[in-house]
Coordinates of C-alpha atoms in Angstrom, one line a residue:
M1 CA 25.9 -17.4 5.1
S2 CA 22.5 -19.0 4.1
T3 CA 19.4 -20.0 6.1
A4 CA 16.7 -22.6 5.0
V5 CA 13.4 -22.4 6.2
T6 CA 12.0 -26.1 6.3
G7 CA 9.7 -28.9 7.2
G8 CA 6.6 -25.8 6.8
Y9 CA 3.4 -26.0 4.7
V10 CA 4.3 -23.5 2.2
V11 CA 2.2 -21.2 0.5
P12 CA 3.8 -19.2 -2.2
V13 CA 0.7 -17.6 -3.6
D14 CA 1.8 -18.0 -7.1
G15 CA 2.0 -21.0 -7.1
D16 CA 0.9 -24.3 -5.9
P17 CA 1.4 -25.1 -1.9
I18 CA 4.2 -26.9 -1.1
E19 CA 3.8 -30.1 2.1
G20 CA 7.0 -29.7 3.8
G21 CA 8.4 -27.3 1.5
T22 CA 11.6 -25.8 1.8
V23 CA 12.8 -22.0 1.5
L24 CA 16.5 -20.7 1.2
V25 CA 17.9 -17.5 1.6
E26 CA 20.8 -15.8 0.9
G27 CA 22.1 -11.9 1.4
G28 CA 18.7 -11.2 2.2
R29 CA 17.3 -12.6 -0.9
I30 CA 15.1 -16.0 -1.7
V31 CA 17.3 -18.1 -4.1
A32 CA 15.3 -21.3 -3.9
V33 CA 11.6 -22.7 -2.9
G34 CA 10.3 -26.5 -3.3
P35 CA 9.9 -29.7 -2.1
E36 CA 12.6 -30.6 0.5
A37 CA 14.3 -33.3 -2.1
D38 CA 14.3 -30.6 -5.3
V39 CA 16.4 -27.6 -2.8
D40 CA 20.2 -28.0 -2.2
V41 CA 20.7 -26.7 1.6
P42 CA 24.1 -26.3 1.9
D43 CA 25.8 -27.9 4.6
D44 CA 27.0 -24.6 6.9
A45 CA 22.9 -23.4 6.6
E46 CA 21.1 -22.0 9.5
I47 CA 18.2 -24.3 9.5
V48 CA 15.1 -22.7 11.0
D49 CA 12.8 -25.4 11.5
A50 CA 9.0 -24.6 10.8
S51 CA 7.0 -27.8 10.8
G52 CA 3.7 -27.5 12.3
T53 CA 3.6 -23.9 10.3
W54 CA 2.5 -22.3 7.6
V55 CA 5.1 -20.6 5.3
L56 CA 4.0 -17.4 3.3
P57 CA 5.3 -13.9 1.9
G58 CA 5.0 -11.2 3.9
F59 CA 1.5 -9.3 4.0
I60 CA 1.4 -6.1 1.5
E61 CA -0.5 -2.6 3.2
S62 CA -1.1 -1.2 -0.1
H63 CA -3.0 2.3 1.4
G64 CA -1.5 3.0 4.7
H65 CA -0.4 6.0 7.1
V66 CA 2.0 4.6 9.1
G67 CA 5.1 6.5 10.1
V68 CA 3.4 9.8 9.3
Y69 CA 0.0 9.6 11.4
E70 CA 1.6 8.5 14.8
E71 CA -0.6 6.7 17.1
G72 CA -1.0 7.7 20.6
D73 CA 1.4 11.0 20.2
G74 CA -1.8 13.8 19.1
W75 CA -1.3 16.3 17.2
A76 CA 3.3 15.8 17.3
G77 CA 3.1 13.0 15.5
N78 CA 0.5 13.9 12.4
D79 CA 2.0 14.7 9.5
V80 CA -0.3 13.0 6.8
N81 CA -2.1 16.1 5.3
E82 CA -0.4 19.4 4.6
M83 CA -3.8 20.8 4.3
T84 CA -2.5 24.0 3.4
D85 CA -2.2 24.0 -0.3
P86 CA -4.8 21.9 -2.5
N87 CA -1.8 20.7 -5.1
G88 CA 0.9 18.8 -3.1
A89 CA 2.2 16.7 -5.6
R90 CA 5.6 18.4 -4.3
L91 CA 4.7 16.5 -1.0
R92 CA 6.5 13.3 -0.1
A93 CA 5.5 11.1 2.3
L94 CA 9.1 9.8 2.8
D95 CA 10.0 12.6 4.5
A96 CA 7.5 12.6 7.5
I97 CA 7.9 9.1 8.2
N98 CA 9.2 7.9 11.7
P99 CA 10.4 4.4 11.7
D100 CA 9.8 4.2 15.5
D101 CA 5.9 4.5 15.6
E102 CA 4.6 1.7 17.1
G103 CA 2.0 0.8 14.2
F104 CA 5.5 -0.8 12.7
R105 CA 5.6 -2.7 15.2
D106 CA 2.0 -4.1 15.0
A107 CA 2.7 -4.3 11.4
L108 CA 5.0 -7.5 12.4
S109 CA 2.7 -8.8 14.5
G110 CA 0.0 -9.1 12.1
G111 CA 2.7 -10.5 9.4
V112 CA 2.6 -7.3 7.4
T113 CA 6.6 -6.7 6.2
T114 CA 6.0 -3.9 4.0
V115 CA 3.2 -1.1 3.7
V116 CA 2.6 1.7 0.5
V117 CA 2.5 4.8 3.0
K118 CA 0.3 7.7 1.4
P119 CA -0.5 10.9 2.0
G120 CA -3.1 11.5 3.6
S121 CA -6.9 12.8 1.9
G122 CA -7.4 16.5 3.0
N123 CA -6.2 18.0 -0.4
P124 CA -6.8 17.1 -3.9
I125 CA -3.5 16.1 -4.5
G126 CA -1.7 14.9 -1.3
G127 CA 1.6 14.1 -2.6
Q128 CA 3.7 11.6 -3.1
T129 CA 3.8 7.9 -1.8
V130 CA 6.8 5.1 -0.6
A131 CA 7.0 1.4 -0.2
V132 CA 8.8 0.5 2.9
K133 CA 9.7 -2.5 5.2
S134 CA 8.3 -2.2 8.6
W135 CA 11.3 -2.9 10.2
G136 CA 14.1 -0.1 10.3
R137 CA 16.2 2.1 12.2
T138 CA 16.1 5.0 8.7
V139 CA 13.5 5.7 6.5
E140 CA 16.4 4.2 3.9
D141 CA 17.2 1.3 5.9
M142 CA 13.5 0.2 5.1
L143 CA 13.1 1.4 1.4
V144 CA 11.4 -0.5 -1.1
R145 CA 10.6 2.2 -3.7
E146 CA 10.5 5.8 -4.0
P147 CA 7.9 7.4 -5.1
V148 CA 5.7 4.7 -5.8
S149 CA 2.6 6.8 -7.0
V150 CA 0.8 10.2 -6.6
K151 CA -2.1 10.6 -4.0
S152 CA -5.0 12.1 -4.9
A153 CA -8.8 12.2 -3.2
M154 CA -11.9 13.3 -4.3
G155 CA -15.6 13.3 -2.7
E156 CA -15.8 14.6 1.3
N157 CA -12.5 15.2 2.5
P158 CA -11.1 17.9 0.2
K159 CA -14.4 20.1 -0.1
R160 CA -14.8 19.7 3.5
V161 CA -11.4 21.0 4.6
Y162 CA -11.1 23.5 1.9
G163 CA -14.9 24.9 2.4
D164 CA -14.1 25.8 6.0
Q165 CA -11.5 27.6 4.8
Q166 CA -13.6 29.2 2.3
K167 CA -11.8 28.9 -0.9
L168 CA -11.5 26.1 -3.7
P169 CA -12.5 23.6 -3.6
S170 CA -15.6 23.6 -1.4
T171 CA -17.4 21.3 -3.7
R172 CA -16.6 17.8 -6.0
L173 CA -16.9 20.4 -9.0
G174 CA -14.2 22.7 -7.5
V175 CA -12.2 19.3 -6.7
A176 CA -12.1 18.5 -10.0
A177 CA -11.3 21.5 -11.3
V178 CA -7.7 21.5 -9.2
I179 CA -6.6 18.9 -10.8
R180 CA -7.4 19.3 -14.0
D181 CA -6.1 22.5 -13.9
A182 CA -3.0 21.1 -12.6
F183 CA -2.9 18.5 -15.4
V184 CA -3.1 21.2 -17.9
K185 CA -0.1 23.5 -16.0
A186 CA 1.8 20.2 -15.9
Q187 CA 1.7 19.6 -19.5
D188 CA 2.1 23.0 -20.8
Y189 CA 5.4 23.0 -17.8
R190 CA 6.6 19.7 -20.0
E191 CA 6.3 21.4 -23.4
A192 CA 8.3 24.4 -22.1
R193 CA 10.5 21.5 -20.9
E194 CA 11.2 19.9 -24.2
W195 CA 11.6 23.3 -26.1
A196 CA 14.0 24.5 -23.6
T197 CA 15.9 21.4 -23.7
R198 CA 16.1 21.3 -27.5
E199 CA 17.2 24.7 -27.5
G200 CA 19.5 25.1 -25.2
K201 CA 17.5 27.4 -23.4
P202 CA 17.5 28.3 -19.5
F203 CA 14.1 26.7 -18.1
E204 CA 13.1 27.3 -14.5
R205 CA 12.1 23.7 -12.7
D206 CA 9.3 23.4 -10.8
N207 CA 9.2 20.5 -8.3
T208 CA 5.4 20.2 -8.2
R209 CA 4.8 19.9 -11.7
E210 CA 8.2 18.0 -12.4
V211 CA 5.9 15.5 -10.2
L212 CA 2.9 15.6 -12.8
A213 CA 4.6 15.9 -15.7
R214 CA 6.1 12.1 -14.9
V215 CA 2.6 10.9 -13.9
L216 CA 1.7 11.9 -17.9
D217 CA 4.8 9.7 -18.9
G218 CA 3.6 7.0 -17.0
E219 CA 5.9 6.9 -14.8
L220 CA 3.8 7.0 -11.6
P221 CA 0.4 5.9 -11.3
W222 CA -2.2 8.0 -9.7
C223 CA -4.0 6.9 -6.1
Q224 CA -7.4 8.2 -6.4
H225 CA -9.2 8.0 -3.2
S226 CA -12.9 7.8 -4.3
H227 CA -15.8 6.3 -2.3
R228 CA -18.8 7.2 -4.4
A229 CA -19.5 5.7 -7.9
D230 CA -20.3 9.3 -9.2
D231 CA -16.6 10.5 -7.8
I232 CA -14.7 7.0 -9.2
A233 CA -16.3 8.0 -12.4
T234 CA -15.0 11.6 -12.1
A235 CA -12.0 9.8 -11.6
I236 CA -12.2 7.7 -15.0
R237 CA -13.1 10.7 -17.0
L238 CA -10.0 12.6 -15.4
S239 CA -7.3 9.9 -16.3
E240 CA -9.1 9.3 -19.4
E241 CA -8.4 12.6 -20.5
F242 CA -5.1 13.1 -19.7
G243 CA -3.8 9.5 -20.2
Y244 CA -2.4 8.5 -16.6
K245 CA -2.6 5.3 -14.9
L246 CA -5.5 5.0 -12.5
I247 CA -5.9 3.0 -9.4
V248 CA -9.2 3.9 -7.4
N249 CA -8.7 3.4 -3.4
H250 CA -11.7 2.6 -1.0
G251 CA -13.6 1.8 -4.0
T252 CA -16.6 1.5 -1.5
E253 CA -19.3 2.0 -4.1
G254 CA -17.0 0.2 -7.0
H255 CA -19.0 -3.1 -7.1
L256 CA -22.0 -0.8 -8.3
I257 CA -20.0 0.2 -11.9
A258 CA -17.7 -2.9 -11.4
D259 CA -18.3 -3.9 -15.1
T260 CA -16.9 -0.5 -16.0
L261 CA -13.8 -0.6 -13.8
A262 CA -13.3 -4.1 -15.3
A263 CA -13.7 -3.5 -18.8
K264 CA -10.9 -0.6 -18.8
E265 CA -8.6 -2.6 -16.5
I266 CA -8.4 -0.3 -13.1
P267 CA -7.1 -2.0 -10.0
V268 CA -8.9 -1.1 -6.7
I269 CA -7.4 -0.7 -3.5
I270 CA -10.7 -1.7 -1.1
G271 CA -11.3 -0.5 2.3
P272 CA -11.1 -0.2 5.5
L273 CA -13.8 -2.9 5.6
I274 CA -13.9 -3.2 9.7
V275 CA -15.2 0.3 10.0
G276 CA -18.6 1.7 10.3
R277 CA -20.5 4.3 8.6
S278 CA -19.1 7.2 9.3
K279 CA -20.2 9.6 6.9
V280 CA -22.3 9.8 3.3
E281 CA -20.0 8.2 1.0
V282 CA -19.5 5.4 3.2
R283 CA -22.9 4.1 3.7
R284 CA -23.1 1.2 1.0
R285 CA -19.3 0.0 2.7
H286 CA -19.7 -3.8 3.2
M287 CA -18.0 -6.8 3.2
R288 CA -19.1 -8.2 0.6
N289 CA -17.9 -5.2 -1.7
A290 CA -14.7 -7.4 -2.7
G291 CA -16.0 -10.4 -3.7
I292 CA -18.4 -8.5 -5.9
L293 CA -15.7 -6.8 -7.8
A294 CA -13.2 -9.7 -7.7
R295 CA -16.1 -11.9 -9.5
A296 CA -16.5 -8.5 -12.2
G297 CA -12.3 -9.5 -12.9
V298 CA -11.4 -6.5 -11.4
E299 CA -8.3 -6.8 -9.7
I300 CA -7.9 -6.3 -5.9
A301 CA -6.3 -5.2 -3.1
L302 CA -7.1 -5.1 0.5
T303 CA -6.6 -2.1 2.6
T304 CA -6.6 -1.1 6.7
D305 CA -6.1 2.9 5.9
H306 CA -4.0 2.5 9.2
P307 CA -4.9 3.9 11.7
V308 CA -8.4 3.8 10.6
V309 CA -8.0 0.2 11.0
P310 CA -5.0 -1.5 12.7
I311 CA -2.3 -2.7 10.7
D312 CA -2.7 -5.9 12.0
Y313 CA -5.9 -6.7 11.2
L314 CA -5.4 -6.6 7.4
V315 CA -5.8 -10.0 7.4
H316 CA -9.0 -10.5 9.2
Q317 CA -10.3 -8.0 6.8
A318 CA -9.4 -10.7 4.1
T319 CA -11.1 -13.3 6.7
F320 CA -14.0 -11.7 6.7
A321 CA -14.5 -10.9 3.3
V322 CA -14.1 -14.7 2.1
K323 CA -17.2 -14.8 4.6
E324 CA -19.3 -12.6 2.8
G325 CA -18.2 -13.9 -0.7
L326 CA -14.4 -13.5 -2.0
D327 CA -13.0 -16.6 -2.4
S328 CA -9.8 -17.6 -0.1
E329 CA -7.3 -17.9 -3.1
T330 CA -8.3 -14.3 -4.0
A331 CA -8.1 -12.9 -0.4
L332 CA -4.6 -14.1 -0.1
R333 CA -3.5 -12.4 -3.1
A334 CA -5.0 -9.3 -2.1
I335 CA -2.9 -8.8 0.6
T336 CA 0.0 -10.1 -1.1
M337 CA 1.0 -10.1 -5.0
N338 CA -2.0 -8.0 -6.1
P339 CA -1.3 -5.1 -3.7
A340 CA 2.7 -5.5 -5.1
R341 CA 1.8 -5.9 -8.5
I342 CA -1.0 -2.8 -8.5
M343 CA 1.6 -0.6 -6.6
G344 CA 4.7 -1.7 -8.8
I345 CA 6.9 -3.3 -6.1
G346 CA 6.5 -7.1 -7.4
D347 CA 10.1 -7.7 -8.3
R348 CA 10.9 -7.0 -4.5
V349 CA 8.0 -8.7 -2.5
G350 CA 4.7 -10.4 -2.6
T351 CA 5.2 -14.0 -2.8
L352 CA 7.9 -16.5 -2.1
R353 CA 9.8 -16.8 -5.4
A354 CA 13.6 -16.7 -6.0
G355 CA 14.8 -13.7 -6.8
L356 CA 12.4 -12.0 -4.5
D357 CA 13.1 -10.6 -0.5
A358 CA 13.4 -12.8 2.1
D359 CA 10.2 -11.6 3.6
L360 CA 9.0 -14.4 5.2
V361 CA 6.1 -15.3 8.0
L362 CA 5.5 -18.6 10.1
W363 CA 1.9 -18.8 10.7
S364 CA 0.3 -21.5 13.5
G365 CA -2.3 -22.2 11.0
D366 CA -3.9 -21.1 7.5
P367 CA -4.1 -17.1 8.0
L368 CA -7.1 -17.0 7.0
D369 CA -8.4 -19.0 10.2
V370 CA -9.4 -16.1 12.8
M371 CA -7.4 -18.1 15.6
S372 CA -4.1 -18.3 13.6
R373 CA -1.5 -16.2 14.4
A374 CA 2.2 -15.0 12.9
V375 CA 4.5 -16.7 15.1
R376 CA 7.6 -15.9 13.3
V377 CA 8.7 -12.8 10.7
F378 CA 11.3 -12.8 8.7
V379 CA 12.2 -9.4 6.8
G380 CA 15.0 -9.4 4.2
G381 CA 15.9 -13.4 5.8
R382 CA 16.6 -11.1 9.7
E383 CA 14.0 -12.6 12.5
V384 CA 12.6 -9.1 13.5
Y385 CA 9.8 -10.9 15.5
H386 CA 8.3 -14.0 17.0
F387 CA 5.6 -15.2 19.4
D388 CA 6.7 -15.7 23.0
E389 CA 4.3 -18.8 23.5
S390 CA 5.7 -18.7 27.6
T391 CA 4.4 -15.0 28.3
G392 CA 2.0 -14.3 25.4
L393 CA 3.6 -11.9 23.8
G394 CA 4.7 -11.2 21.0
V395 CA 8.3 -9.7 21.0
T396 CA 10.1 -7.2 18.3
S397 CA 13.4 -6.9 17.5
N398 CA 15.0 -3.2 17.8
P399 CA 16.0 -2.1 15.0
F400 CA 17.8 1.3 17.2
Y401 CA 20.1 -1.5 19.4
Q402 CA 21.3 -3.8 17.0
E403 CA 24.8 -5.7 17.3

């Protein structure tokens, strides 16, 4: 059965907008996007009238803790940080996600259909990240890709956590040492594994070092929590020492070394932006940072770091960044195609293009207009959210009670 979303102002993001465009969906995937006259809609297709709306791909939160840091559940729903081992590379965010977290429903109301869920920043090496859809009964139902990257943290958080325990690392140099030691051991492990394979010898596997070996092999990027410019510089130093792909997360002072980041082609997931200066390392937080980085040639994505900022405010961060100098085209890309490309899931989500997942959001107007709202949301071609004009409330389809 096909579904045709017709008559809307279609914004593919990676191409020119189409007035009165059509998006044709079959089997949960987009099969065609274009002007109405150019898309052959089957006679039996279900028609979704998008007249008067803007049709965009679902937004992507590239650094969130939805499902692992449940809202309103206190300690019982807080599984974001395993703060008992500085090297948690073997840990997986996948194993702690609760699909029934209220944050996923909030995500849909804000047009966010994909979330890269990451462990927190309490450990120098926090664990493996996962990309999931914002709707589903189980993580397997929601899964886009796993693992997507490995989360690591520098700066105040890990030094505070382990300093309070009177153990390594309690300083920035200790944090860097933990990361460096872990990669040296992973290098030795990889060589021993290769030797055992060549010689046909038994080999005892180690889940932590297996993951770090994948980082060294270029299979998994390294998502480095770092706010201050000196921490970002240390992150770059370590990545070049061991040759892995670095993604700067937060990058609050990234604008101070924007030329370096651009020259080295290191992307930055910047944010959260709608927050106060709660600690020393974020004292230079400002909405204009995103624009400075983008103009320098750095590929950027925006993050709410949910629940630090509610995930449904992702688009508002883009709006405020535009107000402070980020161009609107880059702002939209920073919550769609850029995070998809940075996190290696651009073959599934991020734009309206044939072959990609049919994650579509119909907006009442330009989503960068603070008065616009998501009125209908589709994940994999299924409508999972709509705004009820009669009540003024959003209605989310319950994945746990489907016919």
